[in-house]
CSV table of C-alpha atoms in Angstrom, one decimal:
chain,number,residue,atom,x,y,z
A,1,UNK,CA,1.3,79.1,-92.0
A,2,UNK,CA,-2.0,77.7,-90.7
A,3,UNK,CA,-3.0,74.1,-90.7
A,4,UNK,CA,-5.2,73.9,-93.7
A,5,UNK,CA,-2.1,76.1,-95.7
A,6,UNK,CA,-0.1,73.0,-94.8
A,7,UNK,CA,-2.6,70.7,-96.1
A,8,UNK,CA,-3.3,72.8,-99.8
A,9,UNK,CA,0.9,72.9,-99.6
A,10,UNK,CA,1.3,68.9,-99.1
A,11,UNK,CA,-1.5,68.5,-101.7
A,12,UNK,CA,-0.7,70.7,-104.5
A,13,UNK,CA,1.3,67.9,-106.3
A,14,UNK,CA,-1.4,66.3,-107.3
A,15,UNK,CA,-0.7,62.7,-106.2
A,16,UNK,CA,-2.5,60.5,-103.8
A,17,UNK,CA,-1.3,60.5,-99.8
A,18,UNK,CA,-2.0,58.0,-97.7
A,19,UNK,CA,-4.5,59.7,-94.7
A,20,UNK,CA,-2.0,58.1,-92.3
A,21,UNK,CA,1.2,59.5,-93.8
A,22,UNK,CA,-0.6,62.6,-94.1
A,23,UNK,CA,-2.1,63.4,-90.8
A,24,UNK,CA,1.9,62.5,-89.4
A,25,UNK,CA,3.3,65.5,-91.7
A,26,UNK,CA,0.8,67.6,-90.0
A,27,UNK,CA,1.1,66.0,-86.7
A,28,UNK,CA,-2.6,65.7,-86.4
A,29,UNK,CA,-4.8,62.6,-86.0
A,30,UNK,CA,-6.3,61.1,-88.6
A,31,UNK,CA,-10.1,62.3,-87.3
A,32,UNK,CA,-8.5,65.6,-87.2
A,33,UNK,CA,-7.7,64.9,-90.9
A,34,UNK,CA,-10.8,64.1,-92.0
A,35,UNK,CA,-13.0,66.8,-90.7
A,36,UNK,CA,-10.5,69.2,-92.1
A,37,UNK,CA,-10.8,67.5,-96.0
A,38,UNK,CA,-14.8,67.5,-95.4
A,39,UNK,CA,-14.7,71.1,-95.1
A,40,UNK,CA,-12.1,72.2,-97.7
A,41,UNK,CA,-14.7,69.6,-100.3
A,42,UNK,CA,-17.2,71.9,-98.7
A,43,UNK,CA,-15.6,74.8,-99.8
A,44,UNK,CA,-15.2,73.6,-103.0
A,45,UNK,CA,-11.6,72.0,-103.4
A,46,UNK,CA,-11.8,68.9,-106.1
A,47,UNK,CA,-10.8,66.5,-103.1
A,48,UNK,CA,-11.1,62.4,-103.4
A,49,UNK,CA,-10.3,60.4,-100.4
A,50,UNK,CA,-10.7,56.7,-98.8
A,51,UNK,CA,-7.4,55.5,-97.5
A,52,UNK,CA,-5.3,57.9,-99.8
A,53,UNK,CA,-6.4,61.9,-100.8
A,54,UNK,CA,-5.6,63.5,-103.8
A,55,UNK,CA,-6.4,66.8,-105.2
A,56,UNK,CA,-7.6,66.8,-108.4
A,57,UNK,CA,-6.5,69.4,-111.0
A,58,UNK,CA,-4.3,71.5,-107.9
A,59,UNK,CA,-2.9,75.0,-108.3
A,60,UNK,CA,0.1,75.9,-107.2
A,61,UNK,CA,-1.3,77.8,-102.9
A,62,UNK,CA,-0.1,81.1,-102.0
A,63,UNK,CA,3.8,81.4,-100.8
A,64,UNK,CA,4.0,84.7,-98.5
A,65,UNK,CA,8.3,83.3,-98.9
A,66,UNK,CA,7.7,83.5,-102.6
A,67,UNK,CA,6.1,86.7,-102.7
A,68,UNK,CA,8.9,88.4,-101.2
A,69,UNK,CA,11.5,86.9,-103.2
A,70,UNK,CA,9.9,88.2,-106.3
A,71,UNK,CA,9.4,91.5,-105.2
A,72,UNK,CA,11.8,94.1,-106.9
A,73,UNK,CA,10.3,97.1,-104.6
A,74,UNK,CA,11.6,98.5,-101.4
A,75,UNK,CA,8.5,97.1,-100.1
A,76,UNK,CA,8.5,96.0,-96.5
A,77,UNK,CA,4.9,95.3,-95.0
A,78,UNK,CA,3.6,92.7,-93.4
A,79,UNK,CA,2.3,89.8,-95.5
A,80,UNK,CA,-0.2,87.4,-94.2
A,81,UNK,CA,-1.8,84.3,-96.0
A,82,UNK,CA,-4.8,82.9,-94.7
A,83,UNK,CA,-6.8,80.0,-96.1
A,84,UNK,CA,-10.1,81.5,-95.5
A,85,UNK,CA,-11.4,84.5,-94.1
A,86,UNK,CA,-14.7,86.5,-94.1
A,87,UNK,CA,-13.2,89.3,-96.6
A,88,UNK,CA,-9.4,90.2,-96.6
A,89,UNK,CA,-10.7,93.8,-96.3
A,90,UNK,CA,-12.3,93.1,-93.1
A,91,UNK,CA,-8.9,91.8,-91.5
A,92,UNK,CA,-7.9,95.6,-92.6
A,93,UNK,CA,-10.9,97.1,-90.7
A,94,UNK,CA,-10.2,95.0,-87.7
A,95,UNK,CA,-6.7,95.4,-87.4
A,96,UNK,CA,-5.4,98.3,-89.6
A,97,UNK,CA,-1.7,98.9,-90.4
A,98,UNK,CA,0.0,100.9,-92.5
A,99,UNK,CA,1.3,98.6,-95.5
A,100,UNK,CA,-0.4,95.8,-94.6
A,101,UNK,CA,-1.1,93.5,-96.4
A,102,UNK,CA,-3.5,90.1,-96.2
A,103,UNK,CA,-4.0,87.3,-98.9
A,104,UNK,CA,-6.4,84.8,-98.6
A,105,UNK,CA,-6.9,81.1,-100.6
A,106,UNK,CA,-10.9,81.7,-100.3
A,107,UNK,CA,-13.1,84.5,-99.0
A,108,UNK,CA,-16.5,83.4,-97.3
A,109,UNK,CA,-18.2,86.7,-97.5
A,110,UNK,CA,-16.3,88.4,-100.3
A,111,UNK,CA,-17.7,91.9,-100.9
A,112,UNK,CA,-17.8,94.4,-103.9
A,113,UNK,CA,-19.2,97.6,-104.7
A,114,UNK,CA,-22.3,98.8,-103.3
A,115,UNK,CA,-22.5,95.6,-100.9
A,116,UNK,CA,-22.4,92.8,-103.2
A,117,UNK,CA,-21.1,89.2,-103.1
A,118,UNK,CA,-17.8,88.5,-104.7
A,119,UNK,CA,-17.6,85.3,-105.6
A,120,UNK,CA,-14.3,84.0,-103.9
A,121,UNK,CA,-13.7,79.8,-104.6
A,122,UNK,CA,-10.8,78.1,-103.0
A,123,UNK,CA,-7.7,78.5,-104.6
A,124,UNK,CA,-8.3,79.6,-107.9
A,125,UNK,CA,-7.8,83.6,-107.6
A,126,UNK,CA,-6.1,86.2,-105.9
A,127,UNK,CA,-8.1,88.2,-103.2
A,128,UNK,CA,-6.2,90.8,-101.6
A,129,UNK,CA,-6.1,94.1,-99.2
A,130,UNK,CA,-3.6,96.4,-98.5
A,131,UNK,CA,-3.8,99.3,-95.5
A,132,UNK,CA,-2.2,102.3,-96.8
A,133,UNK,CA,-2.3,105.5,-94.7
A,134,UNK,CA,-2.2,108.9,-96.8
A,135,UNK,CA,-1.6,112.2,-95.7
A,136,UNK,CA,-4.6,113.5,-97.8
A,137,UNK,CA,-8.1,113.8,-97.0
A,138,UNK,CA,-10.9,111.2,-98.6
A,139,UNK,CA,-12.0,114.1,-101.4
A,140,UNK,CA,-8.2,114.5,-102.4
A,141,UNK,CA,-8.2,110.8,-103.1
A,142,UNK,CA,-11.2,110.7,-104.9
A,143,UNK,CA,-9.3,109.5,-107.8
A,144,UNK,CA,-8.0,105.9,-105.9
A,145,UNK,CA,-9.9,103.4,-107.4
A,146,UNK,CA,-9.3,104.8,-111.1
A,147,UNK,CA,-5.7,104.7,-110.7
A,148,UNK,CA,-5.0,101.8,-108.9
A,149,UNK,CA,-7.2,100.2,-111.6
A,150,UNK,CA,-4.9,100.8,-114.0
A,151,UNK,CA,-1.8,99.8,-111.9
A,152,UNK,CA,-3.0,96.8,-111.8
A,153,UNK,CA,-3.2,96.4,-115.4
A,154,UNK,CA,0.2,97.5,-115.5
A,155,UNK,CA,1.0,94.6,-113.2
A,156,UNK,CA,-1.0,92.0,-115.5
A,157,UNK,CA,-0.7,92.7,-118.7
A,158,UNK,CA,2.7,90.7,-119.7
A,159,UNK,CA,0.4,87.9,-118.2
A,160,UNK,CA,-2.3,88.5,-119.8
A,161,UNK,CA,-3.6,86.8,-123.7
A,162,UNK,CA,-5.5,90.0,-124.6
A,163,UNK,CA,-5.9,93.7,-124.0
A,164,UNK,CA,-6.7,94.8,-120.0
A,165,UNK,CA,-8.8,97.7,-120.0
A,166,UNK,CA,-10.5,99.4,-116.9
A,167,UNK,CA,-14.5,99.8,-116.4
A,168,UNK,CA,-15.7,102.6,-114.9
A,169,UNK,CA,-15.3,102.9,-111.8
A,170,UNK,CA,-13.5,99.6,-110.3
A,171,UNK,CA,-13.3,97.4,-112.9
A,172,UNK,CA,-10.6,95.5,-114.7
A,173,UNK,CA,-11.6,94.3,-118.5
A,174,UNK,CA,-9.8,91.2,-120.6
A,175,UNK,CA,-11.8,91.3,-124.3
A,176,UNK,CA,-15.0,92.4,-123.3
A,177,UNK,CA,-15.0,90.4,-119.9
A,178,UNK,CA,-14.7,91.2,-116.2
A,179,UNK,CA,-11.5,90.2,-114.8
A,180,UNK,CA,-11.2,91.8,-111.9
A,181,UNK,CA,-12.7,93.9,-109.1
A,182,UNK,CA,-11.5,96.4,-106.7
A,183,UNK,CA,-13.0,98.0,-103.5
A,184,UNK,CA,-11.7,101.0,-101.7
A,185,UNK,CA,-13.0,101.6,-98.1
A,186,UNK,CA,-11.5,105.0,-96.0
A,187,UNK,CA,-11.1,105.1,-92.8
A,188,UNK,CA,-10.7,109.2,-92.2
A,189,UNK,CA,-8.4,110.2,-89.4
A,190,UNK,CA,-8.5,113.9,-88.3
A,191,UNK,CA,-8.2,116.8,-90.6
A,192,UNK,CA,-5.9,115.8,-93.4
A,193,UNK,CA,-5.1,111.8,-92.9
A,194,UNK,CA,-6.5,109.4,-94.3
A,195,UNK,CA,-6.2,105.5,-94.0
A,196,UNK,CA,-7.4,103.3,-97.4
A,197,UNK,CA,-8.4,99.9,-97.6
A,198,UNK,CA,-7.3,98.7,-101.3
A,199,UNK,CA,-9.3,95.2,-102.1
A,200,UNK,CA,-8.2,93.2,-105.2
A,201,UNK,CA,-9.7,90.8,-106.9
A,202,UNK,CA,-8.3,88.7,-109.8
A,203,UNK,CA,-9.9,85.8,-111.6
A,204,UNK,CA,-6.9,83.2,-112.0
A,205,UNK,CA,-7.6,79.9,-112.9
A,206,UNK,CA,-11.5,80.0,-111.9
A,207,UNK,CA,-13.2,77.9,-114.6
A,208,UNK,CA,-16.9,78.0,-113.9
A,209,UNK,CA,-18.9,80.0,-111.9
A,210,UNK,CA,-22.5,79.5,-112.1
A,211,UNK,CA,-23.5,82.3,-109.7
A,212,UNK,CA,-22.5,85.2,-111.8
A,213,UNK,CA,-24.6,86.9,-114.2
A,214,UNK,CA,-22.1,89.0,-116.2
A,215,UNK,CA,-19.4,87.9,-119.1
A,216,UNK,CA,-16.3,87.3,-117.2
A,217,UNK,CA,-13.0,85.5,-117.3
A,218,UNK,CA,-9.8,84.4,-115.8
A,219,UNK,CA,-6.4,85.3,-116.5
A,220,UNK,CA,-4.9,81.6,-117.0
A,221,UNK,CA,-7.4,81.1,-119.6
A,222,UNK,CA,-5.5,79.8,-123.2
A,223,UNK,CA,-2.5,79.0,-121.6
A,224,UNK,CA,-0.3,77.7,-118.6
A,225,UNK,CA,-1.2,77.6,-115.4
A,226,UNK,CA,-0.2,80.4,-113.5
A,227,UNK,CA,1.3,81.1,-110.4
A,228,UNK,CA,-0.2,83.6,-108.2
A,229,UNK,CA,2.5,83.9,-106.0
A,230,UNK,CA,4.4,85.6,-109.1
A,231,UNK,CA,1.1,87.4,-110.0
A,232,UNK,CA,0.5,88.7,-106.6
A,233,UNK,CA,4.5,90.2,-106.4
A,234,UNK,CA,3.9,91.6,-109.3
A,235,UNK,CA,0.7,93.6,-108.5
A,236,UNK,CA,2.5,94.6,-105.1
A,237,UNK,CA,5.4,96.2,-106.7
A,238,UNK,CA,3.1,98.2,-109.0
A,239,UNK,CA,1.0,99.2,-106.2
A,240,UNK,CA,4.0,100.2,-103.9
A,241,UNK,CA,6.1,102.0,-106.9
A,242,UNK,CA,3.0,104.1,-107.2
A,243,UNK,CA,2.3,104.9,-103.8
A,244,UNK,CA,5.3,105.6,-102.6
A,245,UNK,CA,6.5,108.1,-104.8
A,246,UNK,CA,7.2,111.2,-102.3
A,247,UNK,CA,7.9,113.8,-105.3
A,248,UNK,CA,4.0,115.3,-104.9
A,249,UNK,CA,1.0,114.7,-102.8
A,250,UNK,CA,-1.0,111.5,-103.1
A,251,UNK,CA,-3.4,113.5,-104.4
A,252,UNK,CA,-1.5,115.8,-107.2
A,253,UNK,CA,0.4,112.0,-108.2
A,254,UNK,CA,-3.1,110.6,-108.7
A,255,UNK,CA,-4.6,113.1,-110.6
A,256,UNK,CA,-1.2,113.9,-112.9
A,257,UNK,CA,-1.2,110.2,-113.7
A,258,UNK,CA,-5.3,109.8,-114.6
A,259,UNK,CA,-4.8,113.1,-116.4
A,260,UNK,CA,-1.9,111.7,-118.6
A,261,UNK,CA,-3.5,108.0,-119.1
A,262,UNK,CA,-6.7,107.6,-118.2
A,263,UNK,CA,-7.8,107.8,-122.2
A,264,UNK,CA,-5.1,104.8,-123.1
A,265,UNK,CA,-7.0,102.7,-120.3
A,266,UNK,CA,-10.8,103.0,-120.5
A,267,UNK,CA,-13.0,100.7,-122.2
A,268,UNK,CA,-16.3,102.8,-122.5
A,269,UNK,CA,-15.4,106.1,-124.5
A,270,UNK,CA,-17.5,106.2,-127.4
A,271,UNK,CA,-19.6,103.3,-126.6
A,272,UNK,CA,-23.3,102.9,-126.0
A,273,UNK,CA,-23.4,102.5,-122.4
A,274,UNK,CA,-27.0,102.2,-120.1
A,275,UNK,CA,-26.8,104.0,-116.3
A,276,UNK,CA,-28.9,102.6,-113.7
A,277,UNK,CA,-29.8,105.2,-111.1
A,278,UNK,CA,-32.0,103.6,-108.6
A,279,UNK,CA,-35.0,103.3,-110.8
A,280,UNK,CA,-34.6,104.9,-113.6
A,281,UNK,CA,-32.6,104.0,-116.6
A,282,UNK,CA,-30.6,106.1,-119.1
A,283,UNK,CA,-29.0,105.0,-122.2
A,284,UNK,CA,-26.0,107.1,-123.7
A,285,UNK,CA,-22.6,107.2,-125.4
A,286,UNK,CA,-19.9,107.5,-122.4
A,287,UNK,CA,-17.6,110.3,-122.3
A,288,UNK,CA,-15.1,110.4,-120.4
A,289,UNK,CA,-15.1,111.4,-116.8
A,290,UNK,CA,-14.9,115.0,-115.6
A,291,UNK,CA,-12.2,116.7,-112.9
A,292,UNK,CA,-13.8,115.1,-110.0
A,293,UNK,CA,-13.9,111.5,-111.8
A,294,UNK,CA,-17.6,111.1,-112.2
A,295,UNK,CA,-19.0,109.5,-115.3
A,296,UNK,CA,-20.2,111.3,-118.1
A,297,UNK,CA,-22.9,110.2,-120.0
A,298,UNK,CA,-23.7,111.6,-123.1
A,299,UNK,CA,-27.6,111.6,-124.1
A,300,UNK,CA,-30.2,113.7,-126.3
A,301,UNK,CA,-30.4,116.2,-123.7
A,302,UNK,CA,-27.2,116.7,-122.8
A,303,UNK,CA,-24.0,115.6,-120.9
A,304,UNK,CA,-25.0,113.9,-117.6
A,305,UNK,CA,-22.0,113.1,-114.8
A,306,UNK,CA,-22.8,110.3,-112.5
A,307,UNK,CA,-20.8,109.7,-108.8
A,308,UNK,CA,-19.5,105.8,-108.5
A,309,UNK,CA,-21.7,106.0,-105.4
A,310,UNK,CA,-24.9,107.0,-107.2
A,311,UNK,CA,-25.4,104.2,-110.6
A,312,UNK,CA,-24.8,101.1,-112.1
A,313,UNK,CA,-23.2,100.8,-115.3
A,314,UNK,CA,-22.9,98.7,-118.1
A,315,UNK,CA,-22.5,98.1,-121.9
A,316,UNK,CA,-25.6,98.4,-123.5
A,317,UNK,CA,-25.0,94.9,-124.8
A,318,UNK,CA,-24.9,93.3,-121.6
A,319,UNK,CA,-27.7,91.9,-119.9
A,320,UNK,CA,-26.3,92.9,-116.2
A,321,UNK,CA,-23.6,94.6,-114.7
């Protein structure tokens, strides 16, 4: 556990700790202290310090011990917990391992689709990766993102105050709002391996965020705080039930299980939808998705199928995606 893990573990119960007794339970100095509260008020912890520091309105940090114990699975990866990192899918690229997986309190240059910023504050969400290596090539798993989509709904729903849908292609919908994100990178390897990158990210107990420019919302929202340790085992489990099934290929298990659910899951069928493709925009009624999980768009001239790669997609309603 890193020093600044310590310091969010010490803090969390909300009272005030005199800088003194605090910097002793760390065996730091004081100074030492100081520059390391500066910089966690930086990144936006509710911090207020003189003599004593006290967090104001904590949440309960990230417990890799916890984590384990909650887990049902046979799963037996490594689990690391960082306070901050550039992206937790960028430990993955730097360092691949099968099963891996990283967590991190606050991502500095959080990434999703197409390149852009996920917004990642301090302690307030989950944002994880997992390294998974398949033996299937990157068109056989074509399907990925779709179906861990809605394994992770599976994980979340008994926590969830509302229906969890998935948006097209790597989206995670409570009533209407985004909830969560997911980026899959590859990392081919010869003919017929592949190693997958699988980024998660779940809006906990984030309360404002003035830099999006979509509806969104956060999981704790009408109710207790919740624990993302719990929340985290509980995606895991999903995740590793899924992908460790041996009875068929990775490939056949993903497209036998979007075949058989995809319908119960998708929150655009039959709604008016608008498809951004570079410059040009199309309005529609969405369809579905076709064998090879593109889009479909249906519009006066016809069925159109869009590649996740290609578009940008969103509710007619909305003002952005």
């Amino acid at each position: 556990m890193s020093l600044f893990n310590s310091l969010l573990r010490h803090l969390s119960d909300g009272k005030p700790h005199l800088l003194s007794d605090l910097a002793s339970q760390l065996h730091i100095d004081e100074q030492s202290l100081s520059a390391m509260l500066a910089e966690c008020q930086s990144d936006g912890l509710d911090l207020q310090w003189d003599e004593c520091v006290r967090w104001h309105d904590p949440t309960e940090p990230l417990s890799r011990s916890k984590i384990r114990h909650a887990m049902t699975s046979r799963f037996n990866g490594e689990v690391s917990v960082a306070y901050k990192v550039g992206s937790t899918n960028q430990q993955l690229r730097d360092d691949f391992q099968h099963q891996k997986i990283w967590l991190a309190e606050m991502q500095s240059s959080g990434r999703g689709r197409r390149g852009r910023r996920w917004f990642s504050p301090p302690a307030a969400n989950i944002y994880l990766s997992l390294g998974w290596r398949f033996n299937s090539t990157v068109t056989e798993l074509s399907g990925l993102s779709l179906a861990v989509g809605m394994k992770l709904i599976e994980a979340l729903q008994p926590y969830a105050k509302g229906k969890l849908a998935v948006k097209w292609p790597n989206d995670i919908y409570l009533d209407e709002r985004k909830l969560a994100g997911i980026l899959i990178e590859s990392v081919p390897r010869g003919e017929s391996q592949t190693e997958m990158i699988i980024g998660i990210g779940v809006n906990v107990s984030m309360q404002s965020a003035d830099q999006l420019d979509q509806p969104w919302t956060y999981l704790g929202r009408n109710q207790d705080r919740l624990d993302r340790s719990l929340l985290v085992a509980a995606i895991l489990d999903a995740l590793f039930n899924f992908l460790a099934d041996d009875t068929m290929l990775a490939g056949e298990l993903i497209d036998t299980y979007i075949q058989h659910h995809w319908a119960d899951y998708d929150v655009l069928e039959g709604r008016s939808v608008s498809v951004i493709d570079g410059e040009q925009e199309l309005l529609g009624v969405a369809a579905g998705i076709d064998e090879h999980y593109n889009f479909l768009l249906r519009t006066p001239d016809g069925l159109r199928a869009f590649c996740s790669a290609d578009v940008s997609l969103r509710l007619a309603r909305e003002t952005s995606e």
